[in-house]
Amino acid sequence: MSALRCRRNKRRGAISYDSSDQTALYIRMLGACVIFKQLFSRDVRVRSRAGFEPERRGSHPYLCVDFRILHSKPDPTASTSSRRVRRLLSFQRYLSSSRLFRGVPPRNPLHILDDDYTGQAKCMLEKIGSWNFNIFLFDRLTNGNSLVTLTFHLFNHYGLIELFRLDMVKLRRFLVMIQEDYHSRNPYHNAVHAADVTQAMYCYLQEPKLSKSLTSCDILLGLLAAATHDLDHPGVNEPFLIKTNHYLAALYKNTSVLENHHWRSAVGLLRESGLFSHLPAEDGLNMERQLGSLILATDISRQNEYLSKFREHLDNEDLCLANACHRHFVLQMALKCADICNPCRPWELSKQWSEKVTEEFFHQGDIEKRYKLEVSPLCDSQANTIGNIQIGFMTYVVEPLFAEWARFSDTRLSRTMLGHLGLNKASWSGMLQELAGGADDGAQEGAEVPAEDGNSKALPQGSKES
């Protein structure tokens, strides 16, 4: 009895972090449940206390439409009153996760996997460094939790939890919030894309030059930036936000609007979860600033700026990875490569990503047409195809970047990526030629149809008489 009191007195004022203390672990898990319940029942105004702008609506009529349902198919059976318009580009997540606490049956099955699926997911994690890693299969095996599972595994793999004394409950909660803040209805900019970028980032961190030079802090920031680089993406691009006078465009003065929002969203979740609350305040702020620098580098409009700087360093051979600033710049370039590496994946993966991003582009174009806005480049489904969009993207954006990355890191992985890029580009070119050849043959066949009499006309194939 006295020994029990002694153990209790030792723990008084704080809960033990000793993993062997099962009682303390149980109490902490109960506390986590209470925290989750409080989190999901809080008012949206809590987020404003962190210094972020409250919701404001722009002047264009489109802005009353919820970005989260932009890519969903309308349900004719649903009543209008049941379609609540949620906050635009907000930090507020759907409260579906709190349905369990309120005793309401979940609409979707709970994230419980049988042993077979769990075993397959674990087997895939053993090959997480493979460039052929199939993130779509992994997402299915984890029941839609690919980002949480993969990122937590990498934190554990690098020993970051112990090195930075991270609370595992806070970390898990932080990763769940990240995954929930990605819009699952976006065809491309969703949590699966974030997981894919994180896996690609891990492949680059394993490259000899980086693995020998990067510090644990560099690795932590690289993984966090990869996981959050498109956080709360609305499924439309920056020009769309600017032309519709969205408040975020005004807030960030039409400069890296989405990237700034992704960064601020990530900072909001870091503070809300308290993941770094045990660190000195200055260290936490420095982490947030460096995270922002990495995420802002993914702005595609600044591609030439970063590429020119990278090329200049390589030409002068003055990149010194012992220098913290140079290491950070290389991390920026690695994240840029990871963000647009889809054309460098094997064809069966690359093709799926190409179809998804084009679907998102065309959805935006359809919205712009509906509201009589100028259709953004690459977003007009009548004037573009997946093939010509991808060939242009590969030629002018992907090839120059990955050619320079191969100069920096001339490894088997770099050569593999460039090889896939060439094959995928050839595949799209071949498909375009087949389509063009089929169209020419159809036109010739239509032209050879003889007229039945002098008043009748030969109709092109696929036409209908009015």
Tab-separated table of C-alpha atoms in Angstrom:
chain	number	residue	atom	x	y	z
A	1	MET	CA	0.000	0.000	0.000
A	2	SER	CA	2.828	2.399	0.914
A	3	ALA	CA	4.623	1.533	-2.322
A	4	LEU	CA	1.474	2.366	-4.277
A	5	ARG	CA	1.226	5.728	-2.483
A	6	CYS	CA	4.862	6.379	-3.273
A	7	ARG	CA	4.285	5.729	-6.974
A	8	ARG	CA	1.256	8.012	-6.902
A	9	ASN	CA	3.195	10.797	-5.190
A	10	LYS	CA	5.939	10.561	-7.791
A	11	ARG	CA	3.385	11.047	-10.533
A	12	ARG	CA	1.493	13.842	-8.763
A	13	GLY	CA	1.221	17.018	-10.828
A	14	ALA	CA	1.957	15.265	-14.131
A	15	ILE	CA	1.270	11.991	-15.879
A	16	SER	CA	4.239	9.688	-16.260
A	17	TYR	CA	5.727	9.330	-19.745
A	18	ASP	CA	7.223	5.975	-18.865
A	19	SER	CA	5.986	3.557	-21.535
A	20	SER	CA	6.036	0.750	-18.965
A	21	ASP	CA	3.565	2.620	-16.760
A	22	GLN	CA	0.352	1.155	-18.123
A	23	THR	CA	-1.854	3.136	-15.731
A	24	ALA	CA	-0.369	6.422	-16.877
A	25	LEU	CA	-0.694	5.389	-20.518
A	26	TYR	CA	-4.365	4.523	-19.979
A	27	ILE	CA	-5.023	7.880	-18.290
A	28	ARG	CA	-3.316	9.746	-21.130
A	29	MET	CA	-5.398	7.940	-23.723
A	30	LEU	CA	-8.568	8.814	-21.801
A	31	GLY	CA	-7.374	12.391	-21.739
A	32	ALA	CA	-6.856	12.278	-25.496
A	33	CYS	CA	-10.478	11.185	-25.983
A	34	VAL	CA	-11.652	14.116	-23.864
A	35	ILE	CA	-9.431	16.483	-25.857
A	36	PHE	CA	-10.843	15.180	-29.132
A	37	LYS	CA	-14.391	15.608	-27.841
A	38	GLN	CA	-13.678	19.177	-26.766
A	39	LEU	CA	-11.871	19.897	-30.048
A	40	PHE	CA	-14.758	18.908	-32.273
A	41	SER	CA	-17.387	20.647	-30.109
A	42	ARG	CA	-15.588	23.990	-30.035
A	43	ASP	CA	-16.852	27.004	-31.878
A	44	VAL	CA	-15.096	28.152	-35.045
A	45	ARG	CA	-14.077	31.340	-33.259
A	46	VAL	CA	-11.381	29.430	-31.394
A	47	ARG	CA	-9.287	29.401	-34.555
A	48	SER	CA	-9.360	33.183	-34.808
A	49	ARG	CA	-7.522	33.436	-31.496
A	50	ALA	CA	-4.349	32.207	-33.190
A	51	GLY	CA	-4.254	35.427	-35.202
A	52	PHE	CA	-5.792	34.177	-38.440
A	53	GLU	CA	-8.331	36.076	-40.453
A	54	PRO	CA	-12.013	35.282	-39.858
A	55	GLU	CA	-14.192	34.289	-42.775
A	56	ARG	CA	-15.078	36.987	-45.255
A	57	ARG	CA	-16.881	36.512	-48.528
A	58	GLY	CA	-15.895	38.115	-51.794
A	59	SER	CA	-18.116	40.035	-54.142
A	60	HIS	CA	-18.506	37.453	-56.885
A	61	PRO	CA	-21.672	35.312	-56.757
A	62	TYR	CA	-19.615	32.105	-57.119
A	63	LEU	CA	-18.115	32.625	-53.685
A	64	CYS	CA	-21.317	31.556	-51.974
A	65	VAL	CA	-20.623	28.048	-53.272
A	66	ASP	CA	-18.776	25.694	-50.935
A	67	PHE	CA	-15.347	24.765	-52.309
A	68	ARG	CA	-15.612	21.397	-50.578
A	69	ILE	CA	-18.505	20.332	-52.808
A	70	LEU	CA	-17.039	21.829	-55.969
A	71	HIS	CA	-16.064	18.439	-57.382
A	72	SER	CA	-18.978	16.412	-56.029
A	73	LYS	CA	-21.875	15.208	-58.116
A	74	PRO	CA	-25.221	16.791	-57.205
A	75	ASP	CA	-27.710	14.568	-55.417
A	76	PRO	CA	-31.187	15.281	-56.834
A	77	THR	CA	-32.856	13.520	-53.913
A	78	ALA	CA	-31.249	15.725	-51.282
A	79	SER	CA	-33.265	18.691	-50.069
A	80	THR	CA	-31.798	22.145	-50.392
A	81	SER	CA	-32.133	22.793	-46.689
A	82	SER	CA	-29.945	19.810	-45.890
A	83	ARG	CA	-27.053	21.151	-47.985
A	84	ARG	CA	-25.460	23.476	-45.497
A	85	VAL	CA	-22.888	25.812	-46.995
A	86	ARG	CA	-19.770	25.454	-44.899
A	87	ARG	CA	-16.928	27.887	-44.405
A	88	LEU	CA	-14.916	28.804	-47.512
A	89	LEU	CA	-11.269	27.768	-47.499
A	90	SER	CA	-11.476	27.644	-43.714
A	91	PHE	CA	-9.575	25.837	-41.038
A	92	GLN	CA	-12.832	24.246	-39.914
A	93	ARG	CA	-12.995	20.556	-40.693
A	94	TYR	CA	-16.129	18.569	-41.164
A	95	LEU	CA	-17.478	17.527	-37.801
A	96	SER	CA	-18.167	14.010	-38.984
A	97	SER	CA	-15.403	12.755	-36.705
A	98	SER	CA	-17.398	13.917	-33.691
A	99	ARG	CA	-20.467	11.894	-34.673
A	100	LEU	CA	-19.058	8.953	-32.755
A	101	PHE	CA	-18.861	11.005	-29.574
A	102	ARG	CA	-22.437	12.239	-30.056
A	103	GLY	CA	-23.695	8.693	-30.420
A	104	VAL	CA	-24.656	9.133	-34.068
A	105	PRO	CA	-23.804	6.168	-36.330
A	106	PRO	CA	-21.054	7.125	-38.803
A	107	ARG	CA	-22.051	7.478	-42.435
A	108	ASN	CA	-18.943	5.642	-43.538
A	109	PRO	CA	-17.474	2.513	-41.937
A	110	LEU	CA	-15.115	3.166	-39.058
A	111	HIS	CA	-11.425	2.972	-39.871
A	112	ILE	CA	-11.034	-0.598	-38.638
A	113	LEU	CA	-8.974	-2.985	-40.734
A	114	ASP	CA	-8.873	-6.742	-40.528
A	115	ASP	CA	-5.565	-8.479	-39.933
A	116	ASP	CA	-5.094	-9.308	-43.603
A	117	TYR	CA	-5.324	-5.699	-44.757
A	118	THR	CA	-3.163	-4.471	-41.885
A	119	GLY	CA	-0.539	-7.049	-42.783
A	120	GLN	CA	-0.506	-5.981	-46.433
A	121	ALA	CA	-0.149	-2.326	-45.474
A	122	LYS	CA	2.783	-3.192	-43.203
A	123	CYS	CA	4.415	-5.131	-46.024
A	124	MET	CA	4.100	-2.098	-48.277
A	125	LEU	CA	5.686	0.129	-45.614
A	126	GLU	CA	8.722	-2.137	-45.663
A	127	LYS	CA	9.237	-1.001	-49.278
A	128	ILE	CA	8.365	2.643	-48.706
A	129	GLY	CA	11.641	3.711	-50.329
A	130	SER	CA	10.715	2.124	-53.663
A	131	TRP	CA	9.985	4.521	-56.518
A	132	ASN	CA	7.292	2.083	-57.690
A	133	PHE	CA	5.367	2.517	-54.422
A	134	ASN	CA	1.651	2.384	-55.277
A	135	ILE	CA	0.041	5.048	-53.088
A	136	PHE	CA	-3.437	4.267	-54.463
A	137	LEU	CA	-3.212	0.663	-53.278
A	138	PHE	CA	-1.753	1.765	-49.949
A	139	ASP	CA	-4.619	4.198	-49.441
A	140	ARG	CA	-7.125	1.393	-50.002
A	141	LEU	CA	-5.288	-0.935	-47.620
A	142	THR	CA	-5.320	1.733	-44.902
A	143	ASN	CA	-8.996	2.543	-45.506
A	144	GLY	CA	-8.263	6.079	-46.673
A	145	ASN	CA	-5.666	6.811	-43.991
A	146	SER	CA	-2.572	6.746	-46.184
A	147	LEU	CA	-1.300	10.179	-45.111
A	148	VAL	CA	-1.608	9.512	-41.372
A	149	THR	CA	-0.164	5.994	-41.575
A	150	LEU	CA	2.719	6.831	-43.897
A	151	THR	CA	3.805	10.034	-42.131
A	152	PHE	CA	3.610	8.480	-38.655
A	153	HIS	CA	5.697	5.556	-39.912
A	154	LEU	CA	8.369	7.904	-41.273
A	155	PHE	CA	8.504	9.918	-38.036
A	156	ASN	CA	9.053	6.661	-36.191
A	157	HIS	CA	11.537	5.384	-38.785
A	158	TYR	CA	13.754	8.456	-38.358
A	159	GLY	CA	13.406	8.432	-34.558
A	160	LEU	CA	11.945	11.956	-34.633
A	161	ILE	CA	9.450	11.197	-31.879
A	162	GLU	CA	12.221	10.460	-29.394
A	163	LEU	CA	14.665	13.087	-30.663
A	164	PHE	CA	12.172	15.962	-30.402
A	165	ARG	CA	10.321	14.460	-27.410
A	166	LEU	CA	7.025	14.540	-29.315
A	167	ASP	CA	3.877	13.428	-27.536
A	168	MET	CA	2.542	10.487	-29.561
A	169	VAL	CA	-1.077	11.400	-28.818
A	170	LYS	CA	-0.521	14.974	-30.031
A	171	LEU	CA	1.348	13.751	-33.095
A	172	ARG	CA	-1.390	11.317	-34.065
A	173	ARG	CA	-4.014	14.003	-33.521
A	174	PHE	CA	-2.024	16.505	-35.595
A	175	LEU	CA	-1.722	14.055	-38.493
A	176	VAL	CA	-5.428	13.211	-38.350
A	177	MET	CA	-6.282	16.921	-38.496
A	178	ILE	CA	-3.987	17.358	-41.504
A	179	GLN	CA	-5.646	14.500	-43.345
A	180	GLU	CA	-9.123	15.844	-42.559
A	181	ASP	CA	-8.238	19.337	-43.795
A	182	TYR	CA	-7.500	18.017	-47.273
A	183	HIS	CA	-10.660	18.043	-49.388
A	184	SER	CA	-11.399	14.418	-50.193
A	185	ARG	CA	-13.693	15.426	-53.051
A	186	ASN	CA	-10.871	17.107	-54.960
A	187	PRO	CA	-9.861	14.707	-57.742
A	188	TYR	CA	-6.175	15.623	-57.386
A	189	HIS	CA	-5.340	17.994	-54.513
A	190	ASN	CA	-6.329	15.664	-51.703
A	191	ALA	CA	-4.707	13.678	-48.887
A	192	VAL	CA	-3.602	10.902	-51.249
A	193	HIS	CA	-1.577	13.433	-53.250
A	194	ALA	CA	-0.036	14.681	-49.993
A	195	ALA	CA	0.864	11.114	-49.029
A	196	ASP	CA	2.393	10.545	-52.476
A	197	VAL	CA	4.514	13.698	-52.167
A	198	THR	CA	5.610	12.651	-48.671
A	199	GLN	CA	6.688	9.238	-49.958
A	200	ALA	CA	8.609	10.878	-52.828
A	201	MET	CA	10.238	13.261	-50.341
A	202	TYR	CA	11.401	10.261	-48.320
A	203	CYS	CA	12.992	8.782	-51.465
A	204	TYR	CA	14.926	12.018	-51.998
A	205	LEU	CA	15.963	12.246	-48.341
A	206	GLN	CA	17.495	8.783	-48.755
A	207	GLU	CA	19.748	9.929	-51.594
A	208	PRO	CA	23.441	9.700	-50.567
A	209	LYS	CA	24.192	13.441	-50.707
A	210	LEU	CA	21.220	14.301	-48.528
A	211	SER	CA	21.260	11.356	-46.128
A	212	LYS	CA	24.861	12.145	-45.168
A	213	SER	CA	24.275	15.880	-44.673
A	214	LEU	CA	20.757	16.562	-43.414
A	215	THR	CA	20.131	17.079	-39.728
A	216	SER	CA	17.177	15.643	-37.829
A	217	CYS	CA	15.596	19.101	-37.897
A	218	ASP	CA	15.953	19.217	-41.694
A	219	ILE	CA	14.259	15.817	-42.002
A	220	LEU	CA	11.448	16.824	-39.654
A	221	LEU	CA	10.769	19.998	-41.643
A	222	GLY	CA	11.003	18.175	-44.971
A	223	LEU	CA	8.396	15.592	-43.970
A	224	LEU	CA	6.088	18.181	-42.392
A	225	ALA	CA	6.288	20.396	-45.485
A	226	ALA	CA	5.533	17.460	-47.795
A	227	ALA	CA	2.513	16.405	-45.721
A	228	THR	CA	1.057	19.933	-45.469
A	229	HIS	CA	2.172	21.563	-48.725
A	230	ASP	CA	-1.371	21.635	-50.213
A	231	LEU	CA	-3.361	21.765	-46.972
A	232	ASP	CA	-6.986	22.919	-47.394
A	233	HIS	CA	-6.557	23.271	-51.170
A	234	PRO	CA	-9.913	24.365	-52.677
A	235	GLY	CA	-9.495	22.555	-56.001
A	236	VAL	CA	-9.163	25.801	-57.963
A	237	ASN	CA	-6.038	27.761	-58.842
A	238	GLU	CA	-4.751	31.188	-57.831
A	239	PRO	CA	-6.027	33.065	-60.924
A	240	PHE	CA	-9.523	31.825	-60.101
A	241	LEU	CA	-9.305	33.253	-56.576
A	242	ILE	CA	-8.024	36.555	-57.925
A	243	LYS	CA	-10.654	36.971	-60.645
A	244	THR	CA	-13.457	36.174	-58.164
A	245	ASN	CA	-12.125	38.707	-55.634
A	246	HIS	CA	-11.725	36.085	-52.947
A	247	TYR	CA	-10.631	37.484	-49.600
A	248	LEU	CA	-7.506	35.285	-49.537
A	249	ALA	CA	-6.302	36.953	-52.730
A	250	ALA	CA	-6.652	40.329	-51.028
A	251	LEU	CA	-5.117	39.061	-47.781
A	252	TYR	CA	-1.965	37.844	-49.528
A	253	LYS	CA	-1.955	40.626	-52.138
A	254	ASN	CA	-2.340	38.208	-55.084
A	255	THR	CA	1.072	36.690	-54.326
A	256	SER	CA	1.452	32.943	-53.691
A	257	VAL	CA	-2.115	32.999	-52.417
A	258	LEU	CA	-2.639	29.259	-52.098
A	259	GLU	CA	0.862	28.531	-50.807
A	260	ASN	CA	0.507	31.182	-48.100
A	261	HIS	CA	-2.827	29.674	-47.135
A	262	HIS	CA	-1.379	26.150	-46.984
A	263	TRP	CA	1.401	27.409	-44.725
A	264	ARG	CA	-0.904	29.354	-42.402
A	265	SER	CA	-3.248	26.383	-42.228
A	266	ALA	CA	-0.351	24.131	-41.206
A	267	VAL	CA	0.748	26.625	-38.544
A	268	GLY	CA	-2.803	26.752	-37.217
A	269	LEU	CA	-2.885	22.978	-36.810
A	270	LEU	CA	0.561	22.906	-35.201
A	271	ARG	CA	-0.598	25.401	-32.597
A	272	GLU	CA	-3.963	23.771	-32.087
A	273	SER	CA	-2.448	20.329	-31.559
A	274	GLY	CA	0.322	21.709	-29.352
A	275	LEU	CA	2.815	19.427	-31.085
A	276	PHE	CA	5.725	21.808	-30.441
A	277	SER	CA	4.331	23.431	-27.304
A	278	HIS	CA	7.090	21.864	-25.183
A	279	LEU	CA	9.812	23.575	-27.247
A	280	PRO	CA	11.122	27.075	-26.441
A	281	ALA	CA	8.901	29.716	-28.069
A	282	GLU	CA	11.684	30.981	-30.333
A	283	ASP	CA	12.434	27.467	-31.597
A	284	GLY	CA	8.758	26.903	-32.382
A	285	LEU	CA	8.522	30.185	-34.333
A	286	ASN	CA	11.698	29.355	-36.229
A	287	MET	CA	10.216	25.967	-37.184
A	288	GLU	CA	7.077	27.694	-38.474
A	289	ARG	CA	9.112	30.166	-40.536
A	290	GLN	CA	11.224	27.461	-42.141
A	291	LEU	CA	8.124	25.380	-42.835
A	292	GLY	CA	6.649	28.390	-44.624
A	293	SER	CA	9.796	28.867	-46.680
A	294	LEU	CA	9.569	25.271	-47.898
A	295	ILE	CA	5.859	25.399	-48.736
A	296	LEU	CA	6.130	28.757	-50.508
A	297	ALA	CA	8.801	27.248	-52.774
A	298	THR	CA	6.126	25.017	-54.349
A	299	ASP	CA	4.534	28.031	-56.069
A	300	ILE	CA	4.739	27.010	-59.725
A	301	SER	CA	4.754	30.656	-60.830
A	302	ARG	CA	8.208	31.008	-59.217
A	303	GLN	CA	9.584	27.922	-60.946
A	304	ASN	CA	12.105	29.764	-63.116
A	305	GLU	CA	13.372	31.765	-60.132
A	306	TYR	CA	14.262	28.655	-58.146
A	307	LEU	CA	15.479	26.719	-61.175
A	308	SER	CA	17.842	29.515	-62.234
A	309	LYS	CA	19.289	29.727	-58.727
A	310	PHE	CA	19.732	25.947	-58.603
A	311	ARG	CA	21.402	25.885	-62.017
A	312	GLU	CA	23.740	28.709	-61.006
A	313	HIS	CA	24.828	26.830	-57.883
A	314	LEU	CA	25.480	23.695	-59.927
A	315	ASP	CA	27.426	25.601	-62.592
A	316	ASN	CA	29.590	27.259	-59.937
A	317	GLU	CA	29.868	24.051	-57.920
A	318	ASP	CA	29.403	26.042	-54.730
A	319	LEU	CA	26.624	24.113	-53.008
A	320	CYS	CA	27.942	23.278	-49.548
A	321	LEU	CA	25.612	21.028	-47.581
A	322	ALA	CA	27.483	21.851	-44.388
A	323	ASN	CA	25.890	25.282	-44.754
A	324	ALA	CA	22.403	25.419	-43.195
A	325	CYS	CA	21.117	27.868	-45.829
A	326	HIS	CA	22.306	25.622	-48.661
A	327	ARG	CA	20.728	22.567	-47.056
A	328	HIS	CA	17.451	24.432	-46.750
A	329	PHE	CA	17.608	25.425	-50.414
A	330	VAL	CA	18.200	21.808	-51.440
A	331	LEU	CA	15.181	20.821	-49.328
A	332	GLN	CA	13.136	23.412	-51.234
A	333	MET	CA	14.233	21.885	-54.536
A	334	ALA	CA	13.525	18.365	-53.261
A	335	LEU	CA	9.994	19.394	-52.259
A	336	LYS	CA	9.454	21.017	-55.654
A	337	CYS	CA	10.515	17.777	-57.336
A	338	ALA	CA	8.306	15.684	-55.054
A	339	ASP	CA	5.313	17.946	-55.742
A	340	ILE	CA	5.427	17.457	-59.517
A	341	CYS	CA	7.041	14.010	-59.742
A	342	ASN	CA	3.932	12.265	-61.136
A	343	PRO	CA	5.214	12.282	-64.747
A	344	CYS	CA	8.354	10.529	-63.472
A	345	ARG	CA	6.460	7.619	-61.927
A	346	PRO	CA	5.801	4.324	-63.742
A	347	TRP	CA	3.138	4.663	-66.439
A	348	GLU	CA	0.318	2.904	-64.552
A	349	LEU	CA	0.696	5.400	-61.673
A	350	SER	CA	1.550	8.458	-63.743
A	351	LYS	CA	-1.476	8.000	-66.004
A	352	GLN	CA	-3.861	7.928	-63.040
A	353	TRP	CA	-2.442	11.155	-61.656
A	354	SER	CA	-2.641	12.804	-65.087
A	355	GLU	CA	-6.311	11.915	-65.373
A	356	LYS	CA	-7.059	13.207	-61.886
A	357	VAL	CA	-5.357	16.584	-62.293
A	358	THR	CA	-6.977	17.119	-65.687
A	359	GLU	CA	-10.374	16.288	-64.212
A	360	GLU	CA	-9.806	18.986	-61.589
A	361	PHE	CA	-8.742	21.493	-64.257
A	362	PHE	CA	-11.819	20.806	-66.359
A	363	HIS	CA	-14.123	21.124	-63.348
A	364	GLN	CA	-12.747	24.605	-62.764
A	365	GLY	CA	-13.232	25.450	-66.441
A	366	ASP	CA	-16.865	24.326	-66.283
A	367	ILE	CA	-17.457	26.569	-63.252
A	368	GLU	CA	-15.837	29.517	-65.032
A	369	LYS	CA	-18.077	28.986	-68.063
A	370	ARG	CA	-21.162	28.748	-65.869
A	371	TYR	CA	-20.413	32.101	-64.259
A	372	LYS	CA	-19.322	33.792	-67.503
A	373	LEU	CA	-15.705	34.105	-66.395
A	374	GLU	CA	-12.685	33.891	-68.666
A	375	VAL	CA	-11.673	30.226	-68.755
A	376	SER	CA	-8.214	29.669	-67.277
A	377	PRO	CA	-5.482	28.083	-69.431
A	378	LEU	CA	-5.623	24.260	-69.525
A	379	CYS	CA	-9.109	24.302	-67.970
A	380	ASP	CA	-11.195	24.239	-71.167
A	381	SER	CA	-12.234	20.663	-71.867
A	382	GLN	CA	-13.214	21.616	-75.426
A	383	ALA	CA	-9.786	22.982	-76.322
A	384	ASN	CA	-7.488	20.634	-74.388
A	385	THR	CA	-6.888	16.911	-73.884
A	386	ILE	CA	-5.058	15.031	-71.164
A	387	GLY	CA	-2.291	14.201	-73.623
A	388	ASN	CA	-1.470	17.697	-74.834
A	389	ILE	CA	-1.668	19.101	-71.293
A	390	GLN	CA	0.748	16.467	-70.025
A	391	ILE	CA	3.207	16.798	-72.900
A	392	GLY	CA	3.385	20.551	-72.412
A	393	PHE	CA	3.806	20.167	-68.649
A	394	MET	CA	6.543	17.580	-69.066
A	395	THR	CA	8.416	19.583	-71.694
A	396	TYR	CA	8.404	23.024	-70.101
A	397	VAL	CA	8.177	22.341	-66.358
A	398	VAL	CA	9.158	18.799	-65.370
A	399	GLU	CA	12.083	18.026	-67.696
A	400	PRO	CA	14.119	21.178	-66.896
A	401	LEU	CA	13.691	20.666	-63.138
A	402	PHE	CA	14.554	16.976	-63.057
A	403	ALA	CA	17.476	17.424	-65.448
A	404	GLU	CA	19.058	19.809	-62.934
A	405	TRP	CA	18.194	17.525	-60.029
A	406	ALA	CA	19.996	14.698	-61.854
A	407	ARG	CA	23.044	16.956	-62.160
A	408	PHE	CA	22.948	17.499	-58.409
A	409	SER	CA	22.223	13.885	-57.487
A	410	ASP	CA	23.424	11.588	-60.255
A	411	THR	CA	22.058	8.348	-58.843
A	412	ARG	CA	20.063	5.354	-59.989
A	413	LEU	CA	16.869	7.029	-58.755
A	414	SER	CA	17.496	10.154	-60.843
A	415	ARG	CA	18.157	8.092	-63.937
A	416	THR	CA	15.042	6.017	-63.250
A	417	MET	CA	12.878	9.145	-62.959
A	418	LEU	CA	14.212	10.599	-66.208
A	419	GLY	CA	13.683	7.240	-67.903
A	420	HIS	CA	10.039	7.057	-66.810
A	421	LEU	CA	9.569	10.682	-67.852
A	422	GLY	CA	10.769	9.934	-71.388
A	423	LEU	CA	8.631	6.808	-71.681
A	424	ASN	CA	5.521	8.525	-70.347
A	425	LYS	CA	5.961	11.463	-72.689
A	426	ALA	CA	6.322	9.048	-75.616
A	427	SER	CA	3.178	7.202	-74.507
A	428	TRP	CA	1.120	10.405	-74.468
A	429	SER	CA	2.547	11.413	-77.846
A	430	GLY	CA	1.626	8.023	-79.283
A	431	MET	CA	-1.917	8.301	-77.936
A	432	LEU	CA	-2.291	11.764	-79.486
A	433	GLN	CA	-1.054	10.474	-82.835
A	434	GLU	CA	-3.546	7.609	-82.700
A	435	LEU	CA	-6.359	10.041	-81.956
A	436	ALA	CA	-5.244	12.338	-84.763
A	437	GLY	CA	-4.945	9.399	-87.172
A	438	GLY	CA	-8.389	8.151	-86.204
A	439	ALA	CA	-9.875	11.598	-86.775
A	440	ASP	CA	-8.218	11.888	-90.222
A	441	ASP	CA	-9.471	8.434	-91.238
A	442	GLY	CA	-12.956	9.331	-90.100
A	443	ALA	CA	-12.922	12.566	-92.077
A	444	GLN	CA	-11.749	10.748	-95.229
A	445	GLU	CA	-14.416	8.073	-94.879
A	446	GLY	CA	-17.051	10.743	-94.453
A	447	ALA	CA	-15.851	12.585	-97.519
A	448	GLU	CA	-16.010	9.410	-99.665
A	449	VAL	CA	-19.683	8.725	-98.943
A	450	PRO	CA	-21.467	9.299	-102.285
A	451	ALA	CA	-24.477	11.584	-102.381
A	452	GLU	CA	-27.777	9.870	-103.226
A	453	ASP	CA	-28.991	12.775	-105.320
A	454	GLY	CA	-27.998	16.256	-106.271
A	455	ASN	CA	-29.791	17.838	-103.307
A	456	SER	CA	-28.328	15.660	-100.583
A	457	LYS	CA	-25.045	16.352	-98.790
A	458	ALA	CA	-22.456	14.028	-97.271
A	459	LEU	CA	-22.369	14.456	-93.488
A	460	PRO	CA	-19.159	14.137	-91.431
A	461	GLN	CA	-18.942	11.048	-89.274
A	462	GLY	CA	-20.795	11.490	-86.003
A	463	SER	CA	-22.951	14.371	-87.304
A	464	LYS	CA	-26.712	14.514	-87.057
A	465	GLU	CA	-29.128	16.016	-89.495
A	466	SER	CA	-31.151	18.872	-88.047
